[in-house]
Amino acid sequence: MTDSTPIRLLDLAPVAPIRSQTIYHAVGYALGPDSPDTIMLVSPDAPYVSIGRHQDAAREVDLDYCAAHGYPVIRREVGGGAVYLDGNQLFTQWIFRAEHLPATVEARFDLYIDSLVRTYRALGIAADHRPINDIHVNGRKIGGTGAARMDRAEVVVGSLMFDFDTSTMAQVLRVPSEKFRDKVRQSLADYMTTMRRELGEPPPRADVVATYLATCSEVLGRTIVPGELRADELALAEEFDARFATREWLEEGGGLRRPGVKIHEGVRVGEGAHKAPGGLIRCIATVRDDRLDDVAFSGDFTALPASVPNDLDAALVGCELAEEMLLSRVIDYYERVSPEIPGVGPSDWVAAVLQATTPQVPA
């Protein structure tokens, strides 16, 4: 992991919502043999909603509300949950060569979060790392983080939270009722915090950036030097701008819109969810004669490789609907592929399947 070459800093001016996502994807996928490791700082110039790589947009986000209020909904390749974003967050994105970061995603989270925790503490905010990948201040969340692999690049992302609009965050989420939305809004207000909430007035951006970069240099043991985006990175960002704006990309990872219903004797479709330490796993399953005929996973977990949910879908089709048989197949997949899914083990996928396939007894 040790390396003495300088890290390139890309401290960008505010950019369009879609570009605030596509630019770090472009730098990641453009990373070549001679490319530098990069720390990117960027904020959007307008509000939007970002959803995680494995989420179903229609299930997690109130798409009609977002459309009516002009909030684009953009899928990212990084895991995690749906979040409302605006210019009050400074995104801090590490795009590094794999050999220059720890070998596991959990260890990469530890290193990356250490830089944010130290920054907040230097600013007078008593932040702590709450495993697996959150940052808390006295029991309130001040940020989450995510990770992805983009060809040669390992990417870790998060933000420095100057302020956060909890009311709009509650509005953009899909919830079962307005009463439930009120509870979400209150919970966000009670259990999230920001620099503004902790300090009264957030420090100037330049001061926060200087503190963060000094901390990163110390944590990584490397110098950080200002740089510029290359032409190939900008060209790839433009390609991703077009791709990320399509309905096909937004709906990728979806397919979880079928209701829980009995189709005919011996065939039923059900849905369920299981909360693992590493995130929520949603499952919809079709059962035919007590075997899984079809299964689809989504959720706000982090999974490397990104194909994990689809791989598990394929691994479980045809399996007898018995806990030990399901668990055997998932364990076999873990042993063959060695996926990195922090806080999500084989039994968590099985629990989601059983939640989806166990007939519910009416209250």
XYZ file of C-alpha atoms in Angstrom:
363
model
C 0.000 0.000 0.000
C 2.943 2.355 0.604
C 3.561 4.908 -2.135
C 5.409 8.213 -2.167
C 4.065 9.745 -5.373
C 1.913 12.868 -4.942
C -1.864 12.642 -4.983
C -3.624 14.839 -7.524
C -6.171 17.251 -6.062
C -9.169 18.189 -8.189
C -10.956 20.981 -6.328
C -13.771 21.733 -8.734
C -16.193 24.608 -8.958
C -19.862 23.695 -8.458
C -21.124 21.540 -11.322
C -24.485 20.330 -12.630
C -26.093 17.587 -10.516
C -25.413 14.825 -13.008
C -21.784 15.900 -13.454
C -21.236 15.797 -9.672
C -21.782 12.031 -10.011
C -20.357 11.263 -13.441
C -17.070 13.079 -12.944
C -15.674 10.717 -10.336
C -16.940 7.732 -12.312
C -15.060 9.099 -15.328
C -11.830 9.602 -13.379
C -12.175 6.078 -12.010
C -12.772 4.379 -15.328
C -10.103 6.478 -17.064
C -7.436 5.490 -14.555
C -4.552 4.030 -16.555
C -1.039 2.768 -15.818
C 0.342 6.305 -15.532
C -2.682 8.003 -13.947
C -2.282 9.563 -10.507
C -4.311 8.743 -7.447
C -6.884 11.515 -7.076
C -8.791 13.277 -4.325
C -11.746 15.170 -5.784
C -13.777 17.879 -4.066
C -17.028 18.950 -5.715
C -20.539 20.195 -4.956
C -23.652 20.333 -7.144
C -24.967 23.690 -8.319
C -28.590 22.552 -7.889
C -30.393 20.001 -5.705
C -31.057 16.411 -6.760
C -31.580 12.897 -5.427
C -28.965 10.164 -5.708
C -29.790 6.473 -5.346
C -27.417 3.602 -4.628
C -26.194 1.098 -7.201
C -28.453 -1.705 -6.000
C -31.623 0.237 -5.215
C -34.974 0.233 -7.017
C -35.698 3.893 -7.756
C -39.488 3.503 -7.858
C -39.501 1.681 -4.535
C -37.220 4.089 -2.658
C -37.982 7.535 -4.124
C -41.168 9.529 -4.723
C -40.449 10.018 -8.406
C -43.561 12.108 -9.028
C -42.645 14.563 -6.256
C -39.076 14.852 -7.565
C -40.287 15.478 -11.116
C -42.790 18.107 -9.968
C -40.083 19.974 -8.028
C -37.344 19.674 -10.624
C -35.084 17.291 -8.695
C -33.259 14.891 -11.013
C -32.962 11.339 -9.673
C -29.556 9.882 -10.537
C -28.290 6.354 -9.960
C -24.635 6.059 -8.943
C -22.377 3.003 -9.157
C -21.568 3.311 -5.454
C -23.740 1.420 -2.983
C -25.779 2.908 -0.160
C -29.162 4.542 0.081
C -31.234 7.269 -1.518
C -30.230 10.763 -0.433
C -31.189 14.347 -1.195
C -28.115 16.411 -2.112
C -27.456 20.090 -2.691
C -24.701 22.689 -2.470
C -24.509 22.421 1.318
C -22.458 19.234 1.012
C -18.866 19.078 -0.189
C -18.328 15.680 -1.784
C -14.948 14.152 -0.950
C -14.062 11.433 -3.432
C -10.963 9.236 -3.419
C -10.121 7.558 -6.739
C -7.027 5.471 -6.107
C -5.111 2.622 -7.621
C -6.074 -0.559 -5.748
C -2.555 -1.231 -4.463
C -2.432 2.203 -2.809
C -5.377 1.502 -0.495
C -6.009 -1.296 2.025
C -6.986 -4.645 0.546
C -10.532 -4.896 1.958
C -13.457 -2.529 1.626
C -13.873 -2.461 5.428
C -10.262 -1.314 5.838
C -10.713 1.283 3.088
C -13.740 2.632 4.931
C -11.679 2.818 8.142
C -8.924 4.841 6.463
C -11.240 7.139 4.533
C -13.507 7.796 7.510
C -10.490 8.496 9.714
C -9.696 11.477 7.474
C -13.221 12.860 7.863
C -13.388 12.236 11.617
C -10.046 13.995 12.158
C -11.212 16.903 10.008
C -14.410 17.353 11.985
C -12.507 17.160 15.264
C -10.032 19.777 14.077
C -13.038 22.003 13.364
C -14.329 21.510 16.920
C -16.895 18.777 16.216
C -16.700 15.604 18.325
C -17.089 13.121 15.475
C -16.586 9.371 15.718
C -16.603 6.455 13.301
C -19.690 4.320 13.707
C -19.033 1.026 11.907
C -19.547 -0.026 9.294
C -19.349 3.205 7.323
C -21.071 6.086 9.133
C -19.828 9.129 11.050
C -21.689 10.245 14.163
C -21.540 13.153 16.575
C -22.989 12.361 19.996
C -25.424 9.846 18.529
C -26.372 11.923 15.475
C -25.257 11.043 11.958
C -23.146 13.614 10.135
C -22.409 11.517 7.093
C -22.222 8.138 5.444
C -19.724 6.755 2.980
C -19.723 4.387 0.028
C -17.309 2.405 -2.101
C -17.088 0.937 -5.576
C -14.591 -0.690 -7.908
C -14.261 0.948 -11.330
C -11.901 -1.145 -13.459
C -8.424 -0.461 -12.006
C -9.683 2.124 -9.533
C -10.924 1.706 -5.990
C -13.323 4.555 -5.227
C -14.424 5.710 -1.772
C -16.871 8.596 -1.438
C -18.530 10.685 1.244
C -19.012 14.327 2.120
C -18.352 17.135 4.538
C -21.754 18.260 5.755
C -22.066 22.042 6.021
C -25.853 21.796 6.275
C -28.659 19.402 5.325
C -32.302 19.909 4.373
C -34.018 17.179 6.399
C -37.497 18.377 5.420
C -36.877 17.933 1.697
C -35.099 14.639 2.332
C -38.301 13.357 3.951
C -40.342 14.580 0.971
C -38.297 12.849 -1.728
C -38.505 9.402 -0.145
C -41.279 7.002 -1.021
C -43.212 6.166 2.139
C -46.494 4.325 2.799
C -48.390 7.317 4.220
C -48.066 10.988 5.096
C -48.201 10.061 8.763
C -45.181 7.854 8.217
C -43.474 10.707 6.339
C -43.961 12.943 9.374
C -42.184 10.324 11.476
C -39.343 10.152 8.949
C -39.027 13.939 8.967
C -38.896 14.035 12.758
C -36.369 11.211 12.917
C -34.108 12.958 10.406
C -34.322 16.184 12.417
C -33.575 14.342 15.660
C -30.809 12.024 14.487
C -28.868 13.951 11.841
C -26.454 16.779 12.402
C -24.298 19.174 10.394
C -21.547 21.719 10.856
C -24.215 24.395 11.160
C -26.025 22.508 13.902
C -22.837 21.762 15.820
C -21.083 25.117 15.430
C -23.889 27.611 14.907
C -22.284 28.809 11.691
C -20.243 26.544 9.401
C -16.623 27.562 8.766
C -15.722 29.022 5.360
C -15.312 26.401 2.657
C -11.642 27.328 2.167
C -10.895 26.646 5.836
C -12.676 23.296 5.765
C -10.867 22.278 2.579
C -7.462 23.271 3.983
C -8.119 21.281 7.158
C -9.336 18.262 5.223
C -6.391 18.194 2.826
C -3.856 18.530 5.647
C -5.591 15.648 7.398
C -5.615 13.478 4.268
C -1.914 14.109 3.736
C -1.223 13.037 7.311
C -3.475 9.963 7.182
C -2.124 8.788 3.821
C 1.489 9.834 4.383
C 1.651 11.518 0.980
C 1.736 15.000 -0.470
C -1.313 16.378 -2.268
C -0.815 18.706 -5.231
C -3.388 20.635 -7.278
C -4.051 19.211 -10.720
C -6.385 19.411 -13.689
C -8.807 17.054 -15.354
C -7.404 15.394 -18.463
C -9.131 15.557 -21.821
C -9.914 11.828 -21.770
C -11.510 12.144 -18.328
C -13.702 15.016 -19.483
C -14.713 13.134 -22.625
C -15.688 10.094 -20.578
C -17.659 12.294 -18.169
C -19.667 13.598 -21.115
C -20.438 10.017 -22.175
C -21.549 9.186 -18.642
C -23.662 12.362 -18.494
C -25.725 10.977 -21.363
C -25.900 7.456 -19.940
C -26.791 8.481 -16.386
C -29.641 10.653 -17.701
C -31.436 7.731 -19.352
C -34.478 5.948 -17.948
C -32.737 2.640 -18.645
C -29.899 3.501 -16.259
C -32.271 4.816 -13.597
C -34.351 1.647 -13.737
C -31.411 -0.756 -13.847
C -31.449 -2.827 -10.701
C -35.201 -2.438 -10.508
C -37.683 -5.058 -11.518
C -39.065 -5.232 -7.985
C -42.509 -3.914 -8.748
C -44.556 -7.095 -8.739
C -47.060 -7.311 -5.908
C -47.111 -10.152 -3.405
C -49.814 -12.383 -4.859
C -50.756 -15.973 -5.528
C -50.663 -16.525 -9.308
C -52.266 -19.975 -9.343
C -52.110 -23.156 -7.315
C -48.448 -23.920 -6.617
C -47.142 -20.535 -7.774
C -46.934 -17.391 -5.670
C -44.972 -14.152 -5.676
C -43.934 -12.498 -2.444
C -41.795 -9.653 -1.248
C -39.924 -8.997 1.954
C -37.010 -7.154 3.472
C -34.280 -7.908 5.994
C -32.152 -5.342 7.804
C -28.543 -6.547 8.011
C -25.781 -4.611 9.813
C -24.511 -3.540 6.387
C -27.820 -2.326 4.999
C -31.362 -3.177 3.973
C -31.861 -6.138 1.624
C -35.127 -6.180 -0.320
C -36.244 -9.366 -2.034
C -39.026 -10.376 -4.385
C -39.321 -14.076 -5.085
C -41.486 -16.298 -7.225
C -42.068 -19.735 -5.733
C -43.215 -22.666 -7.851
C -43.932 -25.978 -6.126
C -41.783 -24.991 -3.132
C -38.755 -24.040 -5.219
C -37.473 -20.589 -6.133
C -38.503 -19.937 -9.714
C -37.234 -16.346 -9.738
C -35.635 -14.005 -7.216
C -34.484 -10.376 -7.313
C -32.507 -8.475 -4.680
C -32.075 -4.751 -4.182
C -31.083 -2.524 -1.272
C -28.738 0.056 0.180
C -25.798 -2.269 0.880
C -22.292 -1.960 -0.575
C -21.279 -4.912 -2.741
C -18.097 -5.631 -4.681
C -18.282 -6.799 -7.378
C -21.395 -4.859 -8.348
C -22.849 -8.000 -9.912
C -23.389 -9.659 -6.494
C -27.215 -9.257 -6.374
C -27.632 -10.618 -9.897
C -25.136 -13.412 -9.213
C -27.094 -14.470 -6.141
C -30.349 -14.289 -8.090
C -28.927 -16.813 -10.538
C -27.389 -18.990 -7.817
C -30.694 -19.395 -5.982
C -33.058 -20.080 -8.887
C -34.265 -23.666 -8.679
C -33.309 -24.044 -5.039
C -35.643 -25.861 -2.694
C -37.323 -23.397 -0.348
C -35.597 -24.677 2.793
C -33.301 -22.524 4.930
C -30.411 -24.979 4.955
C -30.530 -25.463 1.171
C -30.656 -21.715 0.503
C -27.811 -21.106 2.932
C -25.692 -23.792 1.303
C -25.993 -22.116 -2.105
C -25.176 -18.658 -0.779
C -22.181 -19.963 1.182
C -20.960 -21.718 -1.960
C -21.173 -18.414 -3.834
C -19.234 -16.601 -1.092
C -16.526 -19.287 -1.147
C -16.203 -19.219 -4.949
C -16.311 -15.444 -5.482
C -15.150 -13.958 -2.137
C -17.412 -10.907 -2.511
C -16.883 -7.848 -0.333
C -20.225 -6.934 1.254
C -19.498 -5.235 4.589
C -21.968 -6.235 7.258
C -23.893 -8.658 5.024
C -23.302 -12.383 5.385
C -24.847 -15.454 3.731
C -27.543 -15.748 6.387
C -28.751 -12.201 5.663
C -29.597 -13.019 2.033
C -31.411 -16.138 3.167
C -33.348 -14.150 5.774
C -34.517 -11.759 3.025
C -35.663 -14.669 0.864
C -37.549 -16.226 3.760
C -39.209 -12.889 4.529
C -40.379 -12.761 0.924
C -41.569 -16.355 0.728
C -43.129 -17.019 4.113
C -46.906 -16.585 3.908
C -48.060 -13.761 6.137
C -50.738 -14.512 8.694
C -53.354 -11.726 8.756
C -53.382 -9.710 11.967
